[in-house]
XYZ file of C-alpha atoms in Angstrom:
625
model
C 12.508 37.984 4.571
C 11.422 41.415 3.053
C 9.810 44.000 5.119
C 9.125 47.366 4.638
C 8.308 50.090 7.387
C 5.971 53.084 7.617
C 5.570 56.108 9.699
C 8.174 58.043 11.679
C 6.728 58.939 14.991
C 7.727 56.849 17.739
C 5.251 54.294 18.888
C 3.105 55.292 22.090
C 0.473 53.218 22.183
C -0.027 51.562 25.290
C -1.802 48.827 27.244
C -3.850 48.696 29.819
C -4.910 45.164 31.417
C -5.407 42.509 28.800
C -8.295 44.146 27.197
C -8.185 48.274 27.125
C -4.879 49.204 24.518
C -5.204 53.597 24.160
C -2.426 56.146 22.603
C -0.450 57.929 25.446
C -1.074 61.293 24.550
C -2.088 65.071 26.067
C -4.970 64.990 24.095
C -7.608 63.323 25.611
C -9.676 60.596 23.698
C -12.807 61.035 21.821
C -13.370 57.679 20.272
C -13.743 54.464 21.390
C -13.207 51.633 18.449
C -14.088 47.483 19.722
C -12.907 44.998 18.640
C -13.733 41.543 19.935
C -12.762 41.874 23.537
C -10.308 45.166 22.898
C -11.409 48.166 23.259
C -9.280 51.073 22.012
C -9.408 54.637 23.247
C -8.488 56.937 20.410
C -8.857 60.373 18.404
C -11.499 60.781 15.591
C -8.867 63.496 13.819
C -6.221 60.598 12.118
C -8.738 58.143 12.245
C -11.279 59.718 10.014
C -8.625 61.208 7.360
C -7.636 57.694 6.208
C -10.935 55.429 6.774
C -13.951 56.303 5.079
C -15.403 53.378 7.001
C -15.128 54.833 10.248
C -16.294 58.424 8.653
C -19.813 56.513 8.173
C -20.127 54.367 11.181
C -19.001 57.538 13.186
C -21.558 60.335 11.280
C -24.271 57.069 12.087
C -23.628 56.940 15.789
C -25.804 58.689 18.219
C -25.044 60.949 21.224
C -26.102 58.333 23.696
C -23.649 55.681 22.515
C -20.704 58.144 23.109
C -18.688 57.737 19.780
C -18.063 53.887 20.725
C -17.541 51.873 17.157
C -17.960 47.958 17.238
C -15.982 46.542 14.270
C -15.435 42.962 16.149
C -15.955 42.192 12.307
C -13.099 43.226 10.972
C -10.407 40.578 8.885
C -7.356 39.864 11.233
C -9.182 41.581 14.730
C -7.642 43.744 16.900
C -3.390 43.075 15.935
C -4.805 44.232 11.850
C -6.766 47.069 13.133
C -3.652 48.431 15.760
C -1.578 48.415 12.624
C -4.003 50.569 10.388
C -4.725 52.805 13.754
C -0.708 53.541 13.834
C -0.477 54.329 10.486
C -3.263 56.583 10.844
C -1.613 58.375 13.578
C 2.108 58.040 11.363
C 3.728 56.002 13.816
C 6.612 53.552 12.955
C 5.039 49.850 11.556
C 7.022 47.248 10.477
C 5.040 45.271 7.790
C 6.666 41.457 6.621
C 5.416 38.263 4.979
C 3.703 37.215 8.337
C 1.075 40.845 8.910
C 1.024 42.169 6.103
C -1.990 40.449 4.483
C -3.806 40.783 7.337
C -2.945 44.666 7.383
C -4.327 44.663 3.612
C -7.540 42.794 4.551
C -8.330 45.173 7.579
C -7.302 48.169 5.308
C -9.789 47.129 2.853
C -12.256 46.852 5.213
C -11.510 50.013 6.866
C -11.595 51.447 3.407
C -8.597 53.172 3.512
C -8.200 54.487 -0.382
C -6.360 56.447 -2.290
C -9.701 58.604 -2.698
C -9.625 59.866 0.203
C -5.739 59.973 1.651
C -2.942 60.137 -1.358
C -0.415 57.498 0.086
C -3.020 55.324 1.860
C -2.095 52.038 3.202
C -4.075 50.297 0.391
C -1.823 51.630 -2.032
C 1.609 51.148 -0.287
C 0.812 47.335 0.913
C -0.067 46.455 -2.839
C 3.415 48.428 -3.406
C 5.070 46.363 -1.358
C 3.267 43.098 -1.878
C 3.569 43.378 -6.232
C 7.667 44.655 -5.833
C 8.887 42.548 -3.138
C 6.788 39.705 -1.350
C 5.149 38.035 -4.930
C 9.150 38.244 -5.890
C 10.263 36.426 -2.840
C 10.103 32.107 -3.015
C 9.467 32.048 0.879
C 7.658 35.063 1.650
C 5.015 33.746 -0.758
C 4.758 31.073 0.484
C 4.383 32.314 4.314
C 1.677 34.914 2.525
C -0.152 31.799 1.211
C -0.280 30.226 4.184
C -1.852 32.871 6.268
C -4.746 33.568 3.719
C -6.768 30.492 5.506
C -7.689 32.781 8.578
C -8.837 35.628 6.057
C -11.520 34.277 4.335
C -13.278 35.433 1.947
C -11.132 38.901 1.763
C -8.002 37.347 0.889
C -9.142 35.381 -2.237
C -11.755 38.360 -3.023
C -8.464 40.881 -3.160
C -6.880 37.985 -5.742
C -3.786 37.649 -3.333
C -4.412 33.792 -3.299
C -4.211 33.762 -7.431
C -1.161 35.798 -7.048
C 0.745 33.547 -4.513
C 0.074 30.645 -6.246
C 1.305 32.149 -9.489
C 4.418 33.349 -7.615
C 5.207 29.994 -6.390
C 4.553 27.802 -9.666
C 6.178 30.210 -11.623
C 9.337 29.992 -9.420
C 9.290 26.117 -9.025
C 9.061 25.571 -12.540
C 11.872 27.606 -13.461
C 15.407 25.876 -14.782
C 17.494 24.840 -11.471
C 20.590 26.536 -12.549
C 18.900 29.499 -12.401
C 17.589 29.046 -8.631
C 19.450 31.987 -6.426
C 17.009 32.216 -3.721
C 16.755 30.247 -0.747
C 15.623 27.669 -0.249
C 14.645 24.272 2.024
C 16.560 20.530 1.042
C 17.351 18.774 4.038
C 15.607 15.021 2.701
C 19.265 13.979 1.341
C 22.348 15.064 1.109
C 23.419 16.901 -1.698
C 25.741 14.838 -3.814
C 28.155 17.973 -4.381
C 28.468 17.727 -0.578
C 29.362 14.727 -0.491
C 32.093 15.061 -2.807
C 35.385 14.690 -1.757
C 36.195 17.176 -4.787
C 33.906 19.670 -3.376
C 37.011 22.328 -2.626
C 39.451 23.621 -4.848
C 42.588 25.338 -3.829
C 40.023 25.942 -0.837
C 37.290 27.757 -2.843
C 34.001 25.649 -2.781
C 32.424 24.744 -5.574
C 29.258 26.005 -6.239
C 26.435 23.696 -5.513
C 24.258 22.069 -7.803
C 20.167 23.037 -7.608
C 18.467 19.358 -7.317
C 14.929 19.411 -9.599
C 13.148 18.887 -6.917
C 14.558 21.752 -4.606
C 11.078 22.841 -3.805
C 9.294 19.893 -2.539
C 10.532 20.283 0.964
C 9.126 24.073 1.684
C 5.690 23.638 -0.276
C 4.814 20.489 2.774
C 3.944 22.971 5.035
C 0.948 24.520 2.589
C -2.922 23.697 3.714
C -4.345 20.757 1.582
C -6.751 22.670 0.002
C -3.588 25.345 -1.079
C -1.265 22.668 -1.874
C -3.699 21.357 -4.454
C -4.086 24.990 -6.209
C -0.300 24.953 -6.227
C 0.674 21.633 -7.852
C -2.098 22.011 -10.242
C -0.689 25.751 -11.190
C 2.934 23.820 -11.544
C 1.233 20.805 -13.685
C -0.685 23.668 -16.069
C 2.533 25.329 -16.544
C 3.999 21.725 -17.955
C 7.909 22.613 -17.206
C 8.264 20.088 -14.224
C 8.418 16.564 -15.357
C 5.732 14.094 -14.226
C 8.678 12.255 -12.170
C 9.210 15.491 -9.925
C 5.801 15.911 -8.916
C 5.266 12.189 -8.013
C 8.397 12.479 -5.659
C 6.724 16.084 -4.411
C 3.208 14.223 -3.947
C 5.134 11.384 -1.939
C 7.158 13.556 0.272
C 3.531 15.786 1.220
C 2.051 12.331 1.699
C 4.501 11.125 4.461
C 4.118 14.667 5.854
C 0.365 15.275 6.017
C -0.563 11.433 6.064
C 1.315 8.810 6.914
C 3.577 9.938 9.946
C 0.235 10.213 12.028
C -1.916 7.769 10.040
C -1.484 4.600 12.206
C -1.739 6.447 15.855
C -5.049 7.903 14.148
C -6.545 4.761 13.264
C -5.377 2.843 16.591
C -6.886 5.577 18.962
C -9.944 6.221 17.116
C -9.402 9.789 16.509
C -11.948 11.735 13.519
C -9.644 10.772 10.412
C -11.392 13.438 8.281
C -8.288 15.279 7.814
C -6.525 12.204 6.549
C -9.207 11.316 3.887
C -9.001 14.782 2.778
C -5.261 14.623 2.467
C -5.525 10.901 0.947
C -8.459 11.636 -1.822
C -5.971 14.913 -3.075
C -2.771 13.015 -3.290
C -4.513 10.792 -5.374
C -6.177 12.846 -7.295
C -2.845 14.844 -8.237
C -0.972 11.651 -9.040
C 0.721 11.983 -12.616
C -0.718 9.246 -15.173
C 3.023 9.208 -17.061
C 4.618 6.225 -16.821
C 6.929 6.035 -13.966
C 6.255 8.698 -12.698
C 5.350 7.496 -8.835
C 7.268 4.481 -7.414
C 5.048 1.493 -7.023
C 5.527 1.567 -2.889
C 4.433 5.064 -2.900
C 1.191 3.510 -4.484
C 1.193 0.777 -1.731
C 1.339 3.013 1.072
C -1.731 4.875 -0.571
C -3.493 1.895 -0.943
C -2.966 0.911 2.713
C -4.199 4.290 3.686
C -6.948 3.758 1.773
C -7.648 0.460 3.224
C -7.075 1.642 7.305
C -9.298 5.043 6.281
C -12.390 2.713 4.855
C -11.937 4.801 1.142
C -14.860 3.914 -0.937
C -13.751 0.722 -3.674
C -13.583 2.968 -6.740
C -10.403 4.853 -4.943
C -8.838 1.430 -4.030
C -9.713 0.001 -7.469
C -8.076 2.267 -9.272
C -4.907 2.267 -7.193
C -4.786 -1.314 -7.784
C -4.603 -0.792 -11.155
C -1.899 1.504 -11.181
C -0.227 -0.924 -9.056
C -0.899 -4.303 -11.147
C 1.042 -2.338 -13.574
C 4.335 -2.141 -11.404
C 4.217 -4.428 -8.784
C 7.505 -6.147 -9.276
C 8.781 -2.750 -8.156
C 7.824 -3.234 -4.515
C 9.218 -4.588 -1.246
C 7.467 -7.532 1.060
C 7.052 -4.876 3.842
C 4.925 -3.105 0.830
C 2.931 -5.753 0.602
C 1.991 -6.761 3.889
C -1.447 -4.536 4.393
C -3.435 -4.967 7.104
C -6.753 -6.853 6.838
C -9.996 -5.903 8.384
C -9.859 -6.350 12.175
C -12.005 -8.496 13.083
C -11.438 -11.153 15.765
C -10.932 -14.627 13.724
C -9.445 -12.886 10.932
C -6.318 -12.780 8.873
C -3.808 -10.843 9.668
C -3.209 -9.018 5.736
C -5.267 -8.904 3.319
C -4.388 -11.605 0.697
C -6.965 -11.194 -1.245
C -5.398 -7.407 -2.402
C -2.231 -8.744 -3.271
C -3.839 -11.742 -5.116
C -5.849 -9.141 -7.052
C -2.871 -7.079 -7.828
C -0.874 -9.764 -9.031
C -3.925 -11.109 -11.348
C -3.586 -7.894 -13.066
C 0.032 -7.949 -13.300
C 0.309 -11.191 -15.176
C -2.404 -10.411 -17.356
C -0.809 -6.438 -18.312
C 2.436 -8.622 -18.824
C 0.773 -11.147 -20.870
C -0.870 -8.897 -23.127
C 2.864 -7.582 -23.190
C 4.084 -10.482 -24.677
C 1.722 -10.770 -26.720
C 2.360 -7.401 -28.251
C 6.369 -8.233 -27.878
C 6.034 -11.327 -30.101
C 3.925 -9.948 -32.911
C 6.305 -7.263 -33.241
C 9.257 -9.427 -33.230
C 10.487 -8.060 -30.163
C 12.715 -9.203 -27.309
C 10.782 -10.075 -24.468
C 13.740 -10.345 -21.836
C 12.714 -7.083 -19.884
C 9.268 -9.079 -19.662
C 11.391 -12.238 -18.371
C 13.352 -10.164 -15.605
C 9.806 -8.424 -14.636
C 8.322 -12.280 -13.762
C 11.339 -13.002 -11.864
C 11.498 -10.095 -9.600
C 7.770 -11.003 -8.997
C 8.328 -14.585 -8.101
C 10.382 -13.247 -5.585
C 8.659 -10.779 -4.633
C 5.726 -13.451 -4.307
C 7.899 -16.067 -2.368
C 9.025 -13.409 0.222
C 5.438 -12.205 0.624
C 4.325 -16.082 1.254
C 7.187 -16.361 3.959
C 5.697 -13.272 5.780
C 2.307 -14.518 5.932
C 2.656 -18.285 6.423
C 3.380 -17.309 9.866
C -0.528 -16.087 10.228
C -2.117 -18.938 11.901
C -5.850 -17.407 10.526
C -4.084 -18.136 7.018
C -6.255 -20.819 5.089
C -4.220 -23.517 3.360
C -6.192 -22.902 0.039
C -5.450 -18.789 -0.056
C -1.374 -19.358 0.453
C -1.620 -22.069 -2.810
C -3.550 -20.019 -4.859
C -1.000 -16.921 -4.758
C 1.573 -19.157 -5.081
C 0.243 -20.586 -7.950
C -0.313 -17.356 -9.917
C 3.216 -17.428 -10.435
C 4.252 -19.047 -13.218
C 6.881 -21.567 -13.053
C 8.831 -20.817 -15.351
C 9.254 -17.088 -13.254
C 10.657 -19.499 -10.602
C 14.128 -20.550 -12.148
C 14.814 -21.760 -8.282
C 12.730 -22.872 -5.807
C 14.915 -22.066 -2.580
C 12.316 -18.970 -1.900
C 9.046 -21.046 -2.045
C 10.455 -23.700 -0.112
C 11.342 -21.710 2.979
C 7.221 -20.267 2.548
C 6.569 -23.921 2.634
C 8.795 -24.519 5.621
C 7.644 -21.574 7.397
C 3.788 -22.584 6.683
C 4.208 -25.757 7.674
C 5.744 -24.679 11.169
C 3.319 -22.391 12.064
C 0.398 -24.765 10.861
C 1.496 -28.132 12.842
C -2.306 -29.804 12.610
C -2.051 -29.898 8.653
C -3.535 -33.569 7.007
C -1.636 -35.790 5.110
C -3.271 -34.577 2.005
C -2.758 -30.822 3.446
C 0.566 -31.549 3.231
C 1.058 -33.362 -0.270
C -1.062 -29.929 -1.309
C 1.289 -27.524 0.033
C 4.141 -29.369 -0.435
C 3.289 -30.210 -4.179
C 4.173 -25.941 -4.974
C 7.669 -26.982 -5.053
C 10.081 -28.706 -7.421
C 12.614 -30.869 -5.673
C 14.877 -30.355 -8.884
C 14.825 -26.730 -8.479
C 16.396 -26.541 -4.790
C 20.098 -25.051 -4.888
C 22.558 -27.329 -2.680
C 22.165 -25.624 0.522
C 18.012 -25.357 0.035
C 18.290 -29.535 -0.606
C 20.849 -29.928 2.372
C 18.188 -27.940 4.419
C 15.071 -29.991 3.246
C 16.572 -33.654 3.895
C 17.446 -32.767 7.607
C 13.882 -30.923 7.961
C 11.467 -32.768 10.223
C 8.668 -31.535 8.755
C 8.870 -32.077 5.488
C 6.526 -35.394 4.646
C 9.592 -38.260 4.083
C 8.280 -38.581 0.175
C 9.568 -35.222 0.023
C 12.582 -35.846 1.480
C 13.501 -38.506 -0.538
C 12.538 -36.768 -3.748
C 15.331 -34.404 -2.456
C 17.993 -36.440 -1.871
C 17.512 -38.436 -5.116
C 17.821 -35.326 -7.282
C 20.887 -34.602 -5.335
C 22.591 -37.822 -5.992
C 21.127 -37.208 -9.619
C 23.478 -33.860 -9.144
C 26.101 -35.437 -7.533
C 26.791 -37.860 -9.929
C 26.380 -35.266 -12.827
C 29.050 -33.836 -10.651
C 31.582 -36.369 -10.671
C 30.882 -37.693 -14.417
C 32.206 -33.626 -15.440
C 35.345 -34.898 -13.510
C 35.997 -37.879 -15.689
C 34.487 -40.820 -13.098
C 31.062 -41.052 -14.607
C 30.574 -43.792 -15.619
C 29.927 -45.326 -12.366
C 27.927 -43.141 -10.523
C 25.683 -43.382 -14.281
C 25.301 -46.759 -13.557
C 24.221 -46.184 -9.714
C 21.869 -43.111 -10.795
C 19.548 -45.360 -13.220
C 18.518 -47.843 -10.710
C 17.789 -45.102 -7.996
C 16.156 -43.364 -10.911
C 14.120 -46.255 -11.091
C 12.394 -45.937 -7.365
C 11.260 -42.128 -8.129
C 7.278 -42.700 -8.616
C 5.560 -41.392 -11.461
C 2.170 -39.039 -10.478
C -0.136 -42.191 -10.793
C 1.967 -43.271 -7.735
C 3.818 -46.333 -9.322
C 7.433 -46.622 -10.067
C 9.537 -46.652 -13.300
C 9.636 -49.577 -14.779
C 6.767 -50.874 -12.366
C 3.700 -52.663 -14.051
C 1.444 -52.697 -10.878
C -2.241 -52.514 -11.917
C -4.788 -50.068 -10.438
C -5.399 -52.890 -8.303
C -2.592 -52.528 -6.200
C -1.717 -49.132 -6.449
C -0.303 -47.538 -3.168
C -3.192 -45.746 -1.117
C -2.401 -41.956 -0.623
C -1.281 -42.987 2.974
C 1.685 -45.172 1.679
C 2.468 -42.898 -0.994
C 2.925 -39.782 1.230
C 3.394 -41.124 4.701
C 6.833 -41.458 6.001
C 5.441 -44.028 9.226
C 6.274 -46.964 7.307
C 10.425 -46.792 7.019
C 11.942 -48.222 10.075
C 13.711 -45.294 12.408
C 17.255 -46.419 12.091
C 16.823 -46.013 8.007
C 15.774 -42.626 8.725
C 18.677 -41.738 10.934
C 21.318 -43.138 8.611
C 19.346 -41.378 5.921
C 19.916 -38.397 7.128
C 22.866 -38.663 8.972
C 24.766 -39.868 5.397
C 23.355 -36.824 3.660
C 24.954 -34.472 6.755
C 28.078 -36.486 5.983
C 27.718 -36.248 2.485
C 27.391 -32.329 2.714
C 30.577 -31.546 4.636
C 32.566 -33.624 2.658
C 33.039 -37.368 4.430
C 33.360 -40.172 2.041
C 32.545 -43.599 3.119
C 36.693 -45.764 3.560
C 36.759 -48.952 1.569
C 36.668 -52.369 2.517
C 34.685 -55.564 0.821
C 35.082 -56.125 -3.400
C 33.915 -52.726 -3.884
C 36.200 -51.015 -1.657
C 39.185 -48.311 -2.286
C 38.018 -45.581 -4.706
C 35.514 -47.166 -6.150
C 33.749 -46.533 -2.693
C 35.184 -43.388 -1.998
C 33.100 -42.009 -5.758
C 29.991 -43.753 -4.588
C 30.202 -42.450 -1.301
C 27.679 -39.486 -2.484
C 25.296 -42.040 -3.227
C 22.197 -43.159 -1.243
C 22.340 -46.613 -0.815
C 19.389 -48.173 -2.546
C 18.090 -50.377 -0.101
C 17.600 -47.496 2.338
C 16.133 -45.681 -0.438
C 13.470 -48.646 -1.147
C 12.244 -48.800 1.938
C 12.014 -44.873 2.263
C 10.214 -44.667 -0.953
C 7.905 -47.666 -0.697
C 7.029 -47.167 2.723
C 6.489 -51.276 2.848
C 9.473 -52.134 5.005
C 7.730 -52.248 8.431
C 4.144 -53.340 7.043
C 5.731 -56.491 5.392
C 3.589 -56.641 2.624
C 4.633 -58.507 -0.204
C 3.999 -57.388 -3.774
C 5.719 -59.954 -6.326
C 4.528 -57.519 -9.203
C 6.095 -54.641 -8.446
C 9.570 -56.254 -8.463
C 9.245 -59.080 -11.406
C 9.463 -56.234 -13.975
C 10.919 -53.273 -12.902
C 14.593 -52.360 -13.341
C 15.248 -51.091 -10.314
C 13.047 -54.109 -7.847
C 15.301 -56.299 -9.711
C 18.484 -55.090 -9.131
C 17.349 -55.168 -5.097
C 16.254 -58.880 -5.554
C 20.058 -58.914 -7.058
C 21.054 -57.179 -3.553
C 19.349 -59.431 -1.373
C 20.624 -62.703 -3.099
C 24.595 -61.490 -3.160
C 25.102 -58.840 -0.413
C 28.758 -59.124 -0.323
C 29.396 -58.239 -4.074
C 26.560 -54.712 -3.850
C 27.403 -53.836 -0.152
C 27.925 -49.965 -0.065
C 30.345 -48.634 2.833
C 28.933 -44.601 3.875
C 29.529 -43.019 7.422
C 26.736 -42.825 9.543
């Protein structure tokens, strides 16, 4: 820090209690200046030299009021005015970054020229203020910061201009020509890092990060730290990318370390809006320029503060834009608290995503007209279905969550963003746990989302030992698995078997009209919704083997031979559901014993089960339950 002192008499002035300060002296007093609640006892002589102030408030005064001078008015009270009092009198002061504006403002009001003193203190704080405090990075900034309290002198004397000139002009200079000091403790410095850092024990010199000024500017005013981004902006030698990350780390400075606590304890949030409405009115417009959860965190700010809709509308804009670039926990923004209501608001993130999809549309759109490659497009939609499917997990576990809101963001997604389905099904799962009272039809809903053919091996293994999955489900499940399985072992060379066991089971997987393949039941005797998606009707022991052969399936048992179709012709099938268990899953008839003659005259599959039932011994299937 620069300083500069003036004066070579020693210091004698002196207090007296906390409110009477006077110079200890042979000469007695003959002046009385107050300030505030100070009163100092003084000598007209050095006083009225250097102040032509005091020369016309003294020649004004009459003989009752004793020479006593009120100037409780004066910029930076009684600490300015001691300092301009002791350089009157040529006493040793010691002016730095942290007094000396005040000393400045008080000397201007005392009117201490050059007019009437050569050398005044006007003219050697400007002196020391142009040569060594506008040259210094922190000193200018510790100026800036103490022109708040001075109002209106300090802007009227320019020294606001010329602090924010100073800084801008320093920030937006070329890093490898930074020498000063300087503030950068929000990372570590790679070169520190380094374990090449020392050579034959000489460090290396460091390198100057762009952004080696964001750190020291946090601790400007608002309405200062505006002045001074848009003076670094106007000078256009910072990239837009810098100033986003300077705007973010003011942000979690000014706004968002206290924001919440605020909020919770119903404190006056005026600051916060203040600080909120800036940031976002200094955001760059470049492309990339802010990271999408910076944008998030505004938005939730904006939604806690009660910012009016055009601020929140155009953040989610500027989000719709990006939004496969954020987190879940970015996502999950509080909704309005009232009593029976959800716990985030869904309706944001629906609205965000709407205007991603479109902005990527329009995209590919543009893409395929041009002839371009649209695979950057492609990876966008599938960091957003997983973004999506991560954000459904969260808030399935909101019991306030209506059945219709969680399907309609799911559904914005489309499917061909979702390559698996592992990620939707555990926001199904999850749903369906913390929303046990769901309908029949609830259920077929939710659970309609997901594509049993898009489940990776453990996601299937998962789903066919899951209680709450509806059995339909289930089965759907397992049959794509044996479809797998026997895809599987046909790459091995022993297809041809499991081919033949696939088409029959193939057979039992119902179309969306509810019927079978192969089946030509009429819309008279179409399966009600019930037996369609109910799992009541398969007998409890089929479910247990059901399952239980899947578990055994998973970790590897094979079922041991025995009967005509024993030895390794058993030990290949052994991945296979039996089809008699998967009948009377799918059909959901076994325990109702209704008959339906139709259904099995003509399809493929009912007659290979009539097959089953007449020779048992030559279709028998050995597994391990």
């Amino acid at each position: 820090m620069k300083y500069m002192k003036l004066g070579s008499k020693p210091d004698v002035f002196q207090t007296e209690g906390n409110n009477i300060r006077f110079v200890a002296t042979e000469l007695a007093t003959d002046i009385v200046i107050t300030v505030g609640d100070v009163k100092f006892y003084l000598h007209k002589f050095p006083l009225l030299c250097k102040s032509c102030r005091l020369q016309t408030l003294v020649a004004s005064t009459s003989e009752d009021s004793n020479d006593e001078v009120d100037i409780s008015d004066i910029p930076g009270g009684p600490a300015a005015f001691e300092i301009c009092a002791k350089f009157c009198y040529g006493m040793i002061v010691t002016l730095n970054a942290y007094n000396v504006l005040a000393a400045r403002c008080a000397a201007e009001y005392l009117e201490m020229f050059e007019t009437i003193d050569k050398g005044n203190l006007i003219y050697k704080i400007d002196v020391f203020l142009s040569s060594s405090i506008f040259r210094t990075w922190k000193d200018s900034i510790i100026v800036l910061q103490t022109t708040k309290s001075l109002l209106p002198w300090s802007e009227n004397l320019k020294v606001i201009n010329h602090c924010v000139d100073s800084i801008a002009s320093k920030a937006s200079i070329d890093p490898s020509e930074v020498e000063w000091s300087y503030t950068y403790n929000r990372r570590k410095l790679p070169s520190e890092s380094d374990s090449h850092s020392h050579w034959n024990g000489v460090r290396k010199q460091q390198m100057v990060p762009r952004d080696w000024w964001v750190e020291d500017l946090c601790d400007l005013e608002m309405c200062l730290y505006k002045r001074v981004i848009l003076a670094i902006k106007a000078k256009g030698r910072i990239c837009s990318e810098v100033v986003g990350e300077a705007l973010r780390a003011y942000a979690h400075r000014r706004l968002f370390n206290s924001l919440d606590s605020s909020v919770s304890n119903g404190l006056d949030c005026t600051r916060h809006c203040a600080a909120l409405e800036t940031i976002i009115s200094l955001l760059p417009t470049e492309e990339g320029s802010v990271p999408c959860s910076f944008l998030l965190k505004l938005l939730r700010a904006a939604c806690l503060l009660g910012s009016d809709e055009a601020c929140r509308d155009d953040l989610v804009k500027r989000i719709g834009t990006k939004l496969d670039g954020a987190s879940v926990s970015d996502l999950l923004i509080p909704a309005n608290s009232d009593e029976n209501a959800m716990m985030y608001n869904v309706d944001l993130i629906s609205t965000m995503l709407e205007e991603f999809m479109a902005q990527h549309h329009s995209d590919d759109d543009e893409e395929a007209m041009d002839g371009e490659s649209t695979h950057l497009s492609s990876s966008s939609k599938l960091a957003i279905a997983k973004l999506v499917d991560g954000y459904l997990a969260e808030i399935a576990k909101d019991p306030n969550l209506p059945l219709s809101k969680f399907v309609a963001l799911a559904e914005l997604v489309p499917l061909a963003s979702r390559p698996v389905h592992d990620g939707l099904y555990r926001a199904i799962d999850m749903y369906l746990k913390e929303h046990p009272g769901l309908t029949k039809g609830e259920k077929k809903r939710l659970c309609g989302l997901m594509d049993c053919k898009k489940l990776s091996p453990d996601a299937s293994m998962h789903a066919v030992q899951n209680e709450r999955l509806p059995m339909r489900v289930v089965v759907q499940v397992l049959f794509f698995e044996q479809v797998r399985a026997s895809a599987a072992a046909a790459a091995t060379g022993g297809g041809d078997a499991e081919a033949g066991e696939v088409a029959p089971a193939r057979s039992l997987l119902p179309r969306e009209d509810g019927n079978s393949y192969g089946s030509s039941r009429s819309a008279a005797t179409t399966a009600t919704e019930e037996d369609q998606w109910g799992c009541g009707a398969p007998m409890s022991s089929d479910v247990k083997s059901f399952r239980s052969m899947s578990i055994t399936n998973k970790s590897g048992g094979g079922g041991g031979g025995g009967g005509k179709n024993g030895g390794g012709k058993a030990s290949k099938g052994s991945t296979l559901m039996p089809k008699k268990i998967l009948s009377k899953l799918w059909s959901g008839k076994a325990s109702s014993g209704e008959n339906s003659s139709s259904d099995t005259s003509e399809s493929p599959g009912s007659a290979n089960l009539e097959e089953t039932r007449s020779t048992p011994s030559r279709n028998t299937m050995h597994y391990v339950s």
